[in-house]
Coordinates of C-alpha atoms and ligand atoms in Angstrom, one line a residue:
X1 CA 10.2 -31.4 -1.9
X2 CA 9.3 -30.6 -5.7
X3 CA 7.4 -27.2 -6.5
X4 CA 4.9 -27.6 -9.4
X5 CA 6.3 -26.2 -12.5
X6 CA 3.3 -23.3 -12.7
X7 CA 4.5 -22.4 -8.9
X8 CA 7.9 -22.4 -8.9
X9 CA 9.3 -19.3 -9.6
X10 CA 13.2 -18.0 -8.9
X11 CA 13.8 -14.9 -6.1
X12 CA 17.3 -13.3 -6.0
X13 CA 18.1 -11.2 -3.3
X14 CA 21.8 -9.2 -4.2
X15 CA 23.1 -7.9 -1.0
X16 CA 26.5 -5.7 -0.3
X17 CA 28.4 -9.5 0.2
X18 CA 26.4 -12.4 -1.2
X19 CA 23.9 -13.3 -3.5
X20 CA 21.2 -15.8 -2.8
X21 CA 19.3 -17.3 -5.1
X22 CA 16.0 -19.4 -4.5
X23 CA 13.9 -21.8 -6.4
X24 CA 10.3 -21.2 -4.3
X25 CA 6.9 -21.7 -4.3
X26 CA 5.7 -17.8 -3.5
X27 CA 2.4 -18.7 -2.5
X28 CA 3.9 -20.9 0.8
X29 CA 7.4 -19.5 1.2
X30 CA 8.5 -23.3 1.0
X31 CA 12.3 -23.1 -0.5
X32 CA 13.2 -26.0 -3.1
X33 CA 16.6 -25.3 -4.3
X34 CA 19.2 -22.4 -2.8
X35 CA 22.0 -21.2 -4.4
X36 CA 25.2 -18.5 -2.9
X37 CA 27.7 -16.4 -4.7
X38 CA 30.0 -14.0 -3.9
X39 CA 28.8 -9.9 -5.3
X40 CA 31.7 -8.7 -7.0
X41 CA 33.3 -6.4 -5.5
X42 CA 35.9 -4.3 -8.2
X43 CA 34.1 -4.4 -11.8
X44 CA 30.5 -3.5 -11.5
X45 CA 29.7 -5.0 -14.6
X46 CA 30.5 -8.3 -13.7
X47 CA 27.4 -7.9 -11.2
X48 CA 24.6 -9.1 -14.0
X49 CA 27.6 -11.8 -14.6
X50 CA 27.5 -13.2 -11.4
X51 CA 23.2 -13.3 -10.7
X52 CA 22.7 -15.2 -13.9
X53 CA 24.9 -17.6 -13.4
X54 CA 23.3 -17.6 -10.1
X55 CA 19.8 -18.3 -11.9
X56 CA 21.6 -20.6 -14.3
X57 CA 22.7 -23.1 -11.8
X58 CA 18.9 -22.9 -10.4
X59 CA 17.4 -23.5 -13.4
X60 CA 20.0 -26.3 -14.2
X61 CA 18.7 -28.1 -10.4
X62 CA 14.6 -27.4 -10.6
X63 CA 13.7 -26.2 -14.3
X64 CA 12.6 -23.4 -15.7
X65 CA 10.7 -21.4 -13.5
X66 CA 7.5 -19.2 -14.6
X67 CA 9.2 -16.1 -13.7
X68 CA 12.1 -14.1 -12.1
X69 CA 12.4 -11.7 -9.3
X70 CA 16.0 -9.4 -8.3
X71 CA 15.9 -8.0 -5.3
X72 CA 19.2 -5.2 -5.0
X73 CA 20.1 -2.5 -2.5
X74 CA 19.3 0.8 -4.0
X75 CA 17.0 3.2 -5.5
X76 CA 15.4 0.3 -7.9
X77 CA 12.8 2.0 -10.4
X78 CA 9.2 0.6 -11.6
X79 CA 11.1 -1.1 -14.5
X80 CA 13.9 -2.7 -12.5
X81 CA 16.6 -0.3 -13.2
X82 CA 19.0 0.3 -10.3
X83 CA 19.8 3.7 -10.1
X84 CA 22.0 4.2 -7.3
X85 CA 23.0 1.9 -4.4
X86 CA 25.8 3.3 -1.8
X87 CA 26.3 -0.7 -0.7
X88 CA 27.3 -1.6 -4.6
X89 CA 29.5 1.2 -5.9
X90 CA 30.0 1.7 -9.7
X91 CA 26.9 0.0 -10.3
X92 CA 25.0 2.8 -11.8
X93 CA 22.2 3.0 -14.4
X94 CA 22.0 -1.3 -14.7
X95 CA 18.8 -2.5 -16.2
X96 CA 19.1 -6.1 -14.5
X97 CA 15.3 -7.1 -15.3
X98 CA 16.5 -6.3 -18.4
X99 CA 20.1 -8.1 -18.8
X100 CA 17.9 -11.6 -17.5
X101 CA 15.3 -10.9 -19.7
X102 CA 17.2 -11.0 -22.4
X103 CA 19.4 -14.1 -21.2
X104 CA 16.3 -16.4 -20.3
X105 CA 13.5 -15.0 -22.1
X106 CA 11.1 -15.6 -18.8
X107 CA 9.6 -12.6 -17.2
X108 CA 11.5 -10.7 -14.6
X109 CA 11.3 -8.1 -12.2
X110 CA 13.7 -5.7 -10.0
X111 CA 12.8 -4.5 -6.5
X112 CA 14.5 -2.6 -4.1
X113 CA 15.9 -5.8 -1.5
X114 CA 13.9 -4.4 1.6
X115 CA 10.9 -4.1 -0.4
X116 CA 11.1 -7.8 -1.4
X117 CA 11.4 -8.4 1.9
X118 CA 8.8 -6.6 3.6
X119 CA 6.9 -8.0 0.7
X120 CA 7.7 -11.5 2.2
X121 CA 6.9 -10.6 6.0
X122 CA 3.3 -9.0 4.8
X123 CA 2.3 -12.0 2.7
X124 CA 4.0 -14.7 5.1
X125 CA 5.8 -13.7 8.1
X126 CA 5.0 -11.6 10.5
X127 CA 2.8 -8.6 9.2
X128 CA 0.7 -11.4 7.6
X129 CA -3.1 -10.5 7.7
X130 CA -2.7 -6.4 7.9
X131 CA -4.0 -3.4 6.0
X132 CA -1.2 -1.0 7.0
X133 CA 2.5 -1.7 8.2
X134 CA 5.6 -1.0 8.4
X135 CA 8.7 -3.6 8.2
X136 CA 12.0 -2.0 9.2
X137 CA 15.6 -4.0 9.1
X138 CA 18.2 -2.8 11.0
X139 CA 21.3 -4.2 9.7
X140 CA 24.6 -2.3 9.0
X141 CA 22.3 0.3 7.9
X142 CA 18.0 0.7 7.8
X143 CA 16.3 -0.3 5.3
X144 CA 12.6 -0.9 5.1
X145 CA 8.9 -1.2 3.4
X146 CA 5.8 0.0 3.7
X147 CA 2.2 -1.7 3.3
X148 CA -0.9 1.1 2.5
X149 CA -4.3 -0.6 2.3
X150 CA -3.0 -4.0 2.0
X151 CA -0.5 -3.1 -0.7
X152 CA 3.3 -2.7 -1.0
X153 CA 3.3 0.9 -1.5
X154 CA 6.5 1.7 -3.9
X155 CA 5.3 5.4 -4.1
X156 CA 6.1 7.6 -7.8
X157 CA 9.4 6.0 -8.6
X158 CA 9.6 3.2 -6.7
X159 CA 11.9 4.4 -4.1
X160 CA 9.2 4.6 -1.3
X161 CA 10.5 2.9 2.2
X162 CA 13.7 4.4 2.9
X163 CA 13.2 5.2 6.8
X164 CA 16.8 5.0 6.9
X165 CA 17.3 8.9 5.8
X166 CA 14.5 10.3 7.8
X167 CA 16.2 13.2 9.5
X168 CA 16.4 12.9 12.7
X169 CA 19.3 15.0 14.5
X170 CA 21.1 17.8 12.3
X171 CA 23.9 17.8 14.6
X172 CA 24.6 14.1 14.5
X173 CA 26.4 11.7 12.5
X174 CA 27.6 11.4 9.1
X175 CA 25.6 8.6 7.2
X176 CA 26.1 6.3 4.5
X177 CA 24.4 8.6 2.0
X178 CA 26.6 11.3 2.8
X179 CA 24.5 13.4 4.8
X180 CA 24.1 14.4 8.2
X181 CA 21.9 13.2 11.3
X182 CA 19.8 10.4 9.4
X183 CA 18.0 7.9 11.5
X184 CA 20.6 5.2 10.0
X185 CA 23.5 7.0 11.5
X186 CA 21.9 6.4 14.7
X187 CA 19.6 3.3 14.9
X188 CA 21.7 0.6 12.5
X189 CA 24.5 -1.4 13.3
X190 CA 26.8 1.6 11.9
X191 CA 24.3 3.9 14.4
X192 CA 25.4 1.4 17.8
X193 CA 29.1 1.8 16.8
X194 CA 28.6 5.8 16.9
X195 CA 26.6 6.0 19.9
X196 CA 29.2 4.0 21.3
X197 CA 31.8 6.5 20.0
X198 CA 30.2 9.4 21.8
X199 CA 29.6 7.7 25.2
X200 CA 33.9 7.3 24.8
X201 CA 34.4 10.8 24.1
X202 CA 32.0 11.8 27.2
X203 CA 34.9 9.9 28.9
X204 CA 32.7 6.8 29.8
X205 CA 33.3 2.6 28.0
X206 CA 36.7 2.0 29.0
X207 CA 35.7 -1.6 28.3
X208 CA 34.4 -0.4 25.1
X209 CA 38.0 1.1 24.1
X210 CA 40.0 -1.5 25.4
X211 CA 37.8 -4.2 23.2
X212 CA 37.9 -1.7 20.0
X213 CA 42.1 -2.0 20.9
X214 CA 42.0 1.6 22.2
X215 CA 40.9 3.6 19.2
X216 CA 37.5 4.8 19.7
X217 CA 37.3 5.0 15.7
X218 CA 37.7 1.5 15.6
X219 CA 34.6 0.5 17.7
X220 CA 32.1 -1.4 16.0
X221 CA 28.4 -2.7 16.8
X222 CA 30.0 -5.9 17.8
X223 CA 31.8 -4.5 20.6
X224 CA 29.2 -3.4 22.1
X225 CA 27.7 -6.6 21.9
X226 CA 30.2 -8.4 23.3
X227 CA 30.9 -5.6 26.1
X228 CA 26.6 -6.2 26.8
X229 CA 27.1 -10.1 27.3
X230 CA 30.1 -9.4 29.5
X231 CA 27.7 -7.6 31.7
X232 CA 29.2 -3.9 30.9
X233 CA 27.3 -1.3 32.7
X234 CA 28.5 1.3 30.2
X235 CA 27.7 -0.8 27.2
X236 CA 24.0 -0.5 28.6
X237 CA 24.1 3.1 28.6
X238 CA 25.0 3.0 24.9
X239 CA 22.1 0.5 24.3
X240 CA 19.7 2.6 25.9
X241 CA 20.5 5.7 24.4
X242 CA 20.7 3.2 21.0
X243 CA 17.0 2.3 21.9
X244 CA 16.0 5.9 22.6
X245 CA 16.9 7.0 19.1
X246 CA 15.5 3.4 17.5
X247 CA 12.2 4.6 19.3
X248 CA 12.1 8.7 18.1
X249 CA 12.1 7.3 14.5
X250 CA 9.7 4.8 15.4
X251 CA 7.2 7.3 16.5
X252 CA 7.8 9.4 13.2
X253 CA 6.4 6.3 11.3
X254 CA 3.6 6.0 13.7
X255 CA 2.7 10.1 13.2
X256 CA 3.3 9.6 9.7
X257 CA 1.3 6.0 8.4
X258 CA -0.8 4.9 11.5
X259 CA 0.2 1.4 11.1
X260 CA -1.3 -1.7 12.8
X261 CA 2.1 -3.3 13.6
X262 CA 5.6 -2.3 13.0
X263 CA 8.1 -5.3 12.0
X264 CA 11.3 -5.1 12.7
X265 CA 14.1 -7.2 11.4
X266 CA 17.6 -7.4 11.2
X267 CA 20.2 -8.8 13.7
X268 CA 20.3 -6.3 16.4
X269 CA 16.7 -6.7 17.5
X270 CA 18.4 -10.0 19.2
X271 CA 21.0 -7.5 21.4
X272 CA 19.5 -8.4 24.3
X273 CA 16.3 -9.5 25.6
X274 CA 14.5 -6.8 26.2
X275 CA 15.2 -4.9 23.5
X276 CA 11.8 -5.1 21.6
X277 CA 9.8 -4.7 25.1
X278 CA 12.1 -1.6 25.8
X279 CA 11.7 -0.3 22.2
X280 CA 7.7 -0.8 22.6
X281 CA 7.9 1.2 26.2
X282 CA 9.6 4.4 24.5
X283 CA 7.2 4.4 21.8
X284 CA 3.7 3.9 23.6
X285 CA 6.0 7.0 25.7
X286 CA 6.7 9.6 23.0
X287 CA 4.4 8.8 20.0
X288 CA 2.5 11.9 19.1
X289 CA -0.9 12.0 21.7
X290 CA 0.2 8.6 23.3
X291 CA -2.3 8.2 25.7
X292 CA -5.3 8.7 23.4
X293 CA -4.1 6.5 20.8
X294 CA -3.8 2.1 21.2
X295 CA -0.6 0.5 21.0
X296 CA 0.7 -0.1 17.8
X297 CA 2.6 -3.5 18.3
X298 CA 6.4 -4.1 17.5
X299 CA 7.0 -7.4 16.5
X300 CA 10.2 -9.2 15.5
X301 CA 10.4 -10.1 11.6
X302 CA 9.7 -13.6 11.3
X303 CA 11.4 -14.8 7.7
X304 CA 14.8 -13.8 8.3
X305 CA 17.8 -13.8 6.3
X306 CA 15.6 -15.5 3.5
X307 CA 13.0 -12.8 3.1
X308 CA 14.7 -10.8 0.6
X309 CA 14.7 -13.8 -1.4
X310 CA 11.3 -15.0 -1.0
X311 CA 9.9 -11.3 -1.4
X312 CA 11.7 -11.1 -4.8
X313 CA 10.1 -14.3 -6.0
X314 CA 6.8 -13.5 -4.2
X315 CA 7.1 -10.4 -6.4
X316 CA 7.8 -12.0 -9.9
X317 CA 4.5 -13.9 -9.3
X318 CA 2.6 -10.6 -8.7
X319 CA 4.0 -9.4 -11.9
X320 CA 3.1 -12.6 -13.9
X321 CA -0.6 -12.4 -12.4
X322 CA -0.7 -8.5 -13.3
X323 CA -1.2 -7.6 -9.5
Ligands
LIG401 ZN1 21.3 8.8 5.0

């Protein structure tokens, strides 16, 4: 499959391992050429390095594209300038619109990498259609976008759509950011593994432990996994009281934005089953005046790993079309 030249454009989504690079069409999501490196991890500077030669091997494969979009974890501002991002340390200050720019002389824009994404499930996955929504990923940590009115809503910076560091329990968990009791700390992959942590120290998942190799600090969201598809009945209790907290946050969003669907992406919505349906339950239960209010549906994401990449070229077309 060949993507017009006026169509194809090239979407890079950096994450904390890997960069992916795609040659797409962003009207279609249809994916011509991919490309993976690996993001460096000791000199930060060789992270601008390491995406254009990314974009470099693309261009070599489909042509020049008409434009450019770089999705990276972080605070990304209006201009593309990362400002901080606690998943690529060092990297501080980097004007990568800028540094490709410069190199290929096409247009390009930056983006926050769950923006792109959520960019990609409103336009062609799963919040396709709506007004207002709200796409949250759930991945080692949250990350997440937010559509006002039909639009990707970046808000004054272009920070907008960090659910992640809602507050949500002062007495928790130390997050990623370094503070205390965000919704990350509890309703991410990192949020399972503490959950899971605190059901040990109430004296409870000795299956837990004995998987983790009997250091409760050592437990991690896949233990709990794989302690669930053993059929651990302590493992449950950490996935309900991980579903519990998953569903407080998501009834924050629903006070907050009103939305007409929540997406949510992100490996863990695949735990078990039931997990959306359970998630749904608690919410239509504890969302501010729930019985006086419809539903507001929680759907799985429906582009996965590839959305970031998509969304980042399905943003360099908005910027080439001035939208
Ligand atoms: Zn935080």
């Amino acid at each position: 499959m060949t993507i017009e030249p006026r169509n194809r454009f090239i979407g890079i989504d950096v994450g904390g391992t890997k960069i992916l690079g795609v040659v797409a069409d962003p009207r279609t999501g249809e994916i011509q050429v991919r490309r993976k490196a690996l993001t460096p991890k000791y000199d930060p500077s060789d992270l601008p390095i390491a995406i254009a030669a990314v974009v470099e091997e693309l261009i070599e494969e489909a042509g020049r594209p008409v434009g450019i979009g770089v999705g990276v974890p972080g605070l990304v501002d209006h201009q593309g300038v990362l400002h901080y991002g606690p998943n690529v340390p060092g990297v501080l200050g980097l004007d990568m619109a800028g540094e490709l720019r410069k190199q290929f002389g096409l247009p390009v824009v930056g983006e926050n990498d769950a923006t792109c994404a959520a960019l990609a499930e409103h336009r062609l996955g799963a919040a396709r259609g709506t007004m207002h929504a709200v796409v949250v990923n759930q991945g080692t940590g949250i990350a997440g976008g937010i559509i006002i009115g039909g639009r990707l809503h970046r808000g004054a910076n272009g920070f907008a759509g960090e659910p992640g560091h809602m507050l949500v329990n002062a007495n928790g968990h130390v997050c990623a950011c370094g503070k205390v009791g965000c919704w990350e700390s509890v309703a991410s992959g990192a949020g399972l593994a503490n959950i899971a942590r605190e059901i040990v120290t109430e004296g409870k998942g000795a299956r837990l432990l004995a998987l983790a190799g009997g250091n409760a600090a050592h437990i991690r969201g896949e233990h709990v996994s794989a302690a669930i598809a053993e059929g651990d009945a302590e493992a449950q209790l950490v996935l309900d009281r991980f579903a519990w907290w998953v569903a407080e946050g998501l009834a924050s969003l629903i006070a907050l934005l009103d939305p007409e669907v929540i997406v949510l992406g992100g490996g863990l919505t695949a735990i078990n089953r039931h997990f959306i349906s359970d998630v749904q339950e608690l919410v239509n239960q504890t969302v501010m005046g729930a019985a006086y209010r419809p539903e507001v549906p929680i759907v799985p994401a429906r582009l996965g790993a590839e959305a970031g990449a998509i969304g980042a070229a399905i943003s360099a077309r908005d910027l080439f079309h001035g939208r």
